PDB file of C-alpha atoms in Angstrom:
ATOM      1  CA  UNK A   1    -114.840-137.642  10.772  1.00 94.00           C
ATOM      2  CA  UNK A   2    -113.555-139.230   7.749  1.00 95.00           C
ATOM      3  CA  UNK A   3    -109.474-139.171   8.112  1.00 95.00           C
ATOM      4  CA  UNK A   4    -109.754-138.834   4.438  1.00 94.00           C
ATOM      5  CA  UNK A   5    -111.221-135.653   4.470  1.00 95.00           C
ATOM      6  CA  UNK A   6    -109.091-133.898   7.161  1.00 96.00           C
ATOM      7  CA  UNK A   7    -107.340-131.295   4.856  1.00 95.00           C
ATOM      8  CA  UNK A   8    -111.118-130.147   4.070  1.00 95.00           C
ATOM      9  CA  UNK A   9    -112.504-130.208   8.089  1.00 97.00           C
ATOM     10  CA  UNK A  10    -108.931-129.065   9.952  1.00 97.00           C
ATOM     11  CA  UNK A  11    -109.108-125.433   9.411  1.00 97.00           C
ATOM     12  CA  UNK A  12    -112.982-125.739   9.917  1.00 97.00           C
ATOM     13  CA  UNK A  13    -111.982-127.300  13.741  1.00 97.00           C
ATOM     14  CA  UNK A  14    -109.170-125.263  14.091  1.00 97.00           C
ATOM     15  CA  UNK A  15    -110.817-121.901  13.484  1.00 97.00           C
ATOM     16  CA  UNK A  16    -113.868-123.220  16.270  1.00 97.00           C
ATOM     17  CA  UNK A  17    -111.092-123.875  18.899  1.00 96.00           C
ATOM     18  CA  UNK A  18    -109.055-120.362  17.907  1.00 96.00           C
ATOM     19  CA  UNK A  19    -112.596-118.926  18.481  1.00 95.00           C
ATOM     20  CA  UNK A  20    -113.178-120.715  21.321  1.00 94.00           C
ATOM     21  CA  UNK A  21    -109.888-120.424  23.436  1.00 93.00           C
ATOM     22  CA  UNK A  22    -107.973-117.316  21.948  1.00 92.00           C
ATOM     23  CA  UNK A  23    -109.028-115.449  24.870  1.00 88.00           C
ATOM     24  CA  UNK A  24    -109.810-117.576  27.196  1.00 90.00           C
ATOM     25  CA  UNK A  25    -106.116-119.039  26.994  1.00 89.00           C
ATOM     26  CA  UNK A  26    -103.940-116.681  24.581  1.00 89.00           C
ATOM     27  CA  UNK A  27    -100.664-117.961  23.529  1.00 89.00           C
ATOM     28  CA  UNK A  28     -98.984-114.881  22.657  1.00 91.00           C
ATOM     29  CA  UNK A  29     -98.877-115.864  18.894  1.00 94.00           C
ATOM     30  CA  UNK A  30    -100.705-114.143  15.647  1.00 95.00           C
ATOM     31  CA  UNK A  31    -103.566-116.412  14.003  1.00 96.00           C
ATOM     32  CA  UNK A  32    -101.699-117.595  11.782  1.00 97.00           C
ATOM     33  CA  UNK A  33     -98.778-118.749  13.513  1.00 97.00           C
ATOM     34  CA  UNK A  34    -100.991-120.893  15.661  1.00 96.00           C
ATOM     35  CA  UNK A  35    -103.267-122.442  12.981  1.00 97.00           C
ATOM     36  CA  UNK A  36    -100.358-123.877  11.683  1.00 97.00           C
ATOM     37  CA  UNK A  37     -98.766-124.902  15.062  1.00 95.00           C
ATOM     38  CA  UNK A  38    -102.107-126.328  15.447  1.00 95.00           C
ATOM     39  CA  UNK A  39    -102.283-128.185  11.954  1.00 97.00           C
ATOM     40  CA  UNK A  40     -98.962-129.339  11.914  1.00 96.00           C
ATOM     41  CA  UNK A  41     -99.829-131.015  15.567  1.00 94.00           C
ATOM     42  CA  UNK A  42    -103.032-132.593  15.218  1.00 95.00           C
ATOM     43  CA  UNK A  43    -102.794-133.673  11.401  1.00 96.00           C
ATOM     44  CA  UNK A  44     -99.903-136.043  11.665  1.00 96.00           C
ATOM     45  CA  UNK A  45    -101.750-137.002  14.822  1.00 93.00           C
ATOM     46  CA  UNK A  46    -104.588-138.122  12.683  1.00 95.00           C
ATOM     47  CA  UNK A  47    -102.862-140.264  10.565  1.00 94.00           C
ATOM     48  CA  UNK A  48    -102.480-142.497  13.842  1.00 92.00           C
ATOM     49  CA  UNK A  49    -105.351-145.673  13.995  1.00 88.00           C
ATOM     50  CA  UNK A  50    -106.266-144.583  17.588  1.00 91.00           C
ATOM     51  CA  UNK A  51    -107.098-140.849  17.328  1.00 94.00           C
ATOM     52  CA  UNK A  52    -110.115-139.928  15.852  1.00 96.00           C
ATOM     53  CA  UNK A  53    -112.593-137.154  15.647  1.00 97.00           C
ATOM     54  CA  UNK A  54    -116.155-136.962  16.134  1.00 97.00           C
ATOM     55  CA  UNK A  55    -117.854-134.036  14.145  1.00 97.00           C
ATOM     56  CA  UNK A  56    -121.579-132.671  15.334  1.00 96.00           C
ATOM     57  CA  UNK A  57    -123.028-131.419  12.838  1.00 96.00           C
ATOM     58  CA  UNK A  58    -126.921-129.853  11.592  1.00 92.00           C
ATOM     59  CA  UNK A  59    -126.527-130.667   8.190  1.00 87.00           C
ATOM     60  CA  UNK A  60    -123.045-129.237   7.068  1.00 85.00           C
ATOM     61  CA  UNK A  61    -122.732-126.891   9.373  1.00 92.00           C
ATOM     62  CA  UNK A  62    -120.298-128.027  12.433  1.00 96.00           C
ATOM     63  CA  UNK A  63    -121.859-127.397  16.056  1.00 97.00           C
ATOM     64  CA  UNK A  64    -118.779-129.245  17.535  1.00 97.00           C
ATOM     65  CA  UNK A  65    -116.318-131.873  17.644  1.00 97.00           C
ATOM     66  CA  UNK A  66    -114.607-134.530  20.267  1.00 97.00           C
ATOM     67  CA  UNK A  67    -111.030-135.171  19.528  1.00 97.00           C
ATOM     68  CA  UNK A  68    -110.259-138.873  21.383  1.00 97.00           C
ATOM     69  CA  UNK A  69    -107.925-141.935  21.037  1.00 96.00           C
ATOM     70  CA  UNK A  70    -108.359-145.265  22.944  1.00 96.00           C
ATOM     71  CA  UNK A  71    -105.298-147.313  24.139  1.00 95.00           C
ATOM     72  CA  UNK A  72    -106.636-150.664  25.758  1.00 95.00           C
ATOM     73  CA  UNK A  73    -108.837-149.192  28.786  1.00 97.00           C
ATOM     74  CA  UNK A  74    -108.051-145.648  28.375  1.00 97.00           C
ATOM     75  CA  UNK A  75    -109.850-143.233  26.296  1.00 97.00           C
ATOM     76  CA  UNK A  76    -107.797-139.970  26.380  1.00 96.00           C
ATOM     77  CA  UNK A  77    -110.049-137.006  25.400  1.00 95.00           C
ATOM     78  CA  UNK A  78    -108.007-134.696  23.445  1.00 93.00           C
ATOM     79  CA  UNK A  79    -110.311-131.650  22.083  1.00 94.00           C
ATOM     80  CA  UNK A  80    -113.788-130.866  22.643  1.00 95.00           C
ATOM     81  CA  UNK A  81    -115.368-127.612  21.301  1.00 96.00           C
ATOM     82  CA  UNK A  82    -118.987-126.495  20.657  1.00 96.00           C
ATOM     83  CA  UNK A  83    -119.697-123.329  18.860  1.00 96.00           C
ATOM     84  CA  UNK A  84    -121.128-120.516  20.904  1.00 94.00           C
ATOM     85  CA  UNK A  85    -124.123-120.330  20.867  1.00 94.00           C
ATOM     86  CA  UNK A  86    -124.660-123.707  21.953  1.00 94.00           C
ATOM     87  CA  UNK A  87    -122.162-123.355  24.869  1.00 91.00           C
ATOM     88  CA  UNK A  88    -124.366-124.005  28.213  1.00 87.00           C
ATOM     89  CA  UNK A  89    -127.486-126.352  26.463  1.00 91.00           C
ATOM     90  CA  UNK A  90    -127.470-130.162  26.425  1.00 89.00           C
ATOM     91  CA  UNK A  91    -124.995-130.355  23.257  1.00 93.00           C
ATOM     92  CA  UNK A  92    -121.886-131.609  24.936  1.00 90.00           C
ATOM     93  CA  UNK A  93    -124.047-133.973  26.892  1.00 87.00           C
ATOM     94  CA  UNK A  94    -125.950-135.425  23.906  1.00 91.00           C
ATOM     95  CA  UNK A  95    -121.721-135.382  22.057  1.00 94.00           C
ATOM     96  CA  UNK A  96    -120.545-137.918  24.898  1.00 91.00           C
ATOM     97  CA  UNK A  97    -123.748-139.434  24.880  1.00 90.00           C
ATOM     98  CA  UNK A  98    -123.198-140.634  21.480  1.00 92.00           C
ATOM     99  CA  UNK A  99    -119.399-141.146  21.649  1.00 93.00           C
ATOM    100  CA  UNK A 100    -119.894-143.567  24.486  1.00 91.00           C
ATOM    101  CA  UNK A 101    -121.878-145.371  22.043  1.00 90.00           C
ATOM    102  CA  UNK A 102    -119.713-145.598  19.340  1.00 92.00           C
ATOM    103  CA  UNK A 103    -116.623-146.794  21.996  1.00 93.00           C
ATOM    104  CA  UNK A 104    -115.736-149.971  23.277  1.00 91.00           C
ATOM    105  CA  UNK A 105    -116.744-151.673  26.295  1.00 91.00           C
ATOM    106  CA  UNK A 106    -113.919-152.043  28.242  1.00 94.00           C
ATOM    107  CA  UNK A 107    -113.218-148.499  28.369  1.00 95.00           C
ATOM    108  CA  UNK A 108    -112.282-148.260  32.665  1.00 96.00           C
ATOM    109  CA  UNK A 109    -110.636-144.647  32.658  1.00 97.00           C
ATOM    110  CA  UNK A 110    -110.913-141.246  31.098  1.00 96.00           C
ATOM    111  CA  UNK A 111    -108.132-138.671  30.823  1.00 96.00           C
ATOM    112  CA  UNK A 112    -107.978-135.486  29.996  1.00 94.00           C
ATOM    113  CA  UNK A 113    -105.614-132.167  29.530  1.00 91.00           C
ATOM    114  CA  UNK A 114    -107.223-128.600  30.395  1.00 91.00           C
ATOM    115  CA  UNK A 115    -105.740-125.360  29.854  1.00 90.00           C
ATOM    116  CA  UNK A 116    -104.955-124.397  33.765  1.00 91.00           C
ATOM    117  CA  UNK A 117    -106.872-121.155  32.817  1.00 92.00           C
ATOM    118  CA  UNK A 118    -109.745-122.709  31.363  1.00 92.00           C
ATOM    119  CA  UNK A 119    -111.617-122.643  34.961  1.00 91.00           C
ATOM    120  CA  UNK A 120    -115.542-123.381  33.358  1.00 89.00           C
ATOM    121  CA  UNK A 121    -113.884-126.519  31.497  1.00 91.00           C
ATOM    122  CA  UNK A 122    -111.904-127.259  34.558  1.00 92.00           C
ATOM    123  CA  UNK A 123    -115.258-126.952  36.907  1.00 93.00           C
ATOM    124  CA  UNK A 124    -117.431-129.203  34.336  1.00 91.00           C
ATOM    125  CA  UNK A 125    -115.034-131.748  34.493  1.00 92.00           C
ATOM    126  CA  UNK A 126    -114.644-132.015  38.174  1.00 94.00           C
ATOM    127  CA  UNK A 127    -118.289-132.266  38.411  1.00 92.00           C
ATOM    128  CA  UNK A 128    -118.099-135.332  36.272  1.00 91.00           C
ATOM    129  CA  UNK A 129    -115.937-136.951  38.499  1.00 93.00           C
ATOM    130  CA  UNK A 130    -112.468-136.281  37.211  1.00 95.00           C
ATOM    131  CA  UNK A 131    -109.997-135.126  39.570  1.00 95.00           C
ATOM    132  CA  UNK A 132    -106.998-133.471  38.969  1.00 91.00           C
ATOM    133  CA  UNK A 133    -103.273-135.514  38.892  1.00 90.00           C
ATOM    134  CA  UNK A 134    -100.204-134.218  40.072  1.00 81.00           C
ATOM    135  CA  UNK A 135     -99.128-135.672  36.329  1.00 75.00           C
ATOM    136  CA  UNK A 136     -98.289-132.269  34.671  1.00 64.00           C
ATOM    137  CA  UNK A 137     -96.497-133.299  31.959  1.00 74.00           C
ATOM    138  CA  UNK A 138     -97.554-130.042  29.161  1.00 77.00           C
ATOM    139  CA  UNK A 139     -96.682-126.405  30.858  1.00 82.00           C
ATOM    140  CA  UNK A 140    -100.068-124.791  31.411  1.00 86.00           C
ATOM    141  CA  UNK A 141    -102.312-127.781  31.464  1.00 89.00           C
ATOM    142  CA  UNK A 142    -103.797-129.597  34.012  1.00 92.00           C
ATOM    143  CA  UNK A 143    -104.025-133.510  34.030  1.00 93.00           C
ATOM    144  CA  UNK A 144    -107.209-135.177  34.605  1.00 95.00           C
ATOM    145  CA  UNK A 145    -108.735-138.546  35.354  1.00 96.00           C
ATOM    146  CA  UNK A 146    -111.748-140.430  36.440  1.00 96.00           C
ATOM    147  CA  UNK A 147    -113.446-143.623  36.438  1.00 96.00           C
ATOM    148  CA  UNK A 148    -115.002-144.492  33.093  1.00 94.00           C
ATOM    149  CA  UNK A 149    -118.346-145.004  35.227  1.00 92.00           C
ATOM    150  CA  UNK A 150    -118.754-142.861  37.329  1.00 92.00           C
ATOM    151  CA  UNK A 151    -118.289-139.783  34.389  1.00 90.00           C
ATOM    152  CA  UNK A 152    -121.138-141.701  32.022  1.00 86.00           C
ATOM    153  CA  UNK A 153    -123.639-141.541  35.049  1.00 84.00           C
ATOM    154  CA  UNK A 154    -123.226-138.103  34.321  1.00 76.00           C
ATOM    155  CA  UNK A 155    -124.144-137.622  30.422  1.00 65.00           C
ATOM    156  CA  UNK A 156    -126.177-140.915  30.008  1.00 62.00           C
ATOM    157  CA  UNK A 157    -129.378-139.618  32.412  1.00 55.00           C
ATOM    158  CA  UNK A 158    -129.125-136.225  30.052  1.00 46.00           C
ATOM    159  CA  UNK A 159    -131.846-136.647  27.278  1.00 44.00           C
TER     160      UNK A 159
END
């Protein structure tokens, strides 16, 4: 994604994660409240070199995004979130496909949060090889980490 054009994609992203996680992991708060918790987080983030965001899209229309910074070794995924209809097919796999292409090569490590109810993101992710830490540091989430290799054996055989 352009960082330029994040006051035009933001609600776009924030309205597929609302979609995605307002029931799977409810906060308590009204839809609006929460898009603009969840603006006023992740836009300042933005404006930070590291953190990106990688859109998939079929033509304009978004099918997903990654949200991701790298710090030296690390690359700490943030976000990731398919539409629905493309939940369970080979779109996530073909998204990290390509993001391991555009990252750098000494990436060694791979964290993640997950919403401690979030148990099919939680179960996908421990079948890539990450493992849950004892690191806890947002109330509700779960830590996550794995060797860089061991989770692109995983989406580099998908085709």
């Amino acid at each position: 994604m352009d960082k330029t054009q994040k006051e035009r994609w933001l609600p776009v992203l924030f309205d597929l994660y609302y979609k995605n996680m307002h029931q799977i992991a409810p906060t308590g708060l009204s839809y609006q409240e929460e898009r603009t918790n969840w603006l006023s987080e992740v836009s300042p983030a933005l404006d930070k070199d590291p953190r990106q965001i990688m859109l998939c899209l079929n033509e304009c229309d978004l099918l997903g995004y990654i949200q991701y910074y790298t710090r030296g070794p690390l690359l700490m995924i943030e976000e990731v979130q398919m539409i629905p209809a493309y939940h369970r097919t080979l779109l996530f796999h073909r998204m990290c496909k390509y993001l391991h292409s555009q990252l750098p090569q000494n990436i060694e490590k791979i964290e993640a949060y997950a919403d401690i109810r979030n148990t099919y993101s939680r179960n996908i992710m421990n079948k890539m090889g990450f493992r849950e830490t004892n690191e806890a540091t947002y109330p509700g989430l779960v830590h996550l980490r794995a060797d860089a290799c061991t989770v692109v054996r995983h989406f580099i055989r998908a085709k």
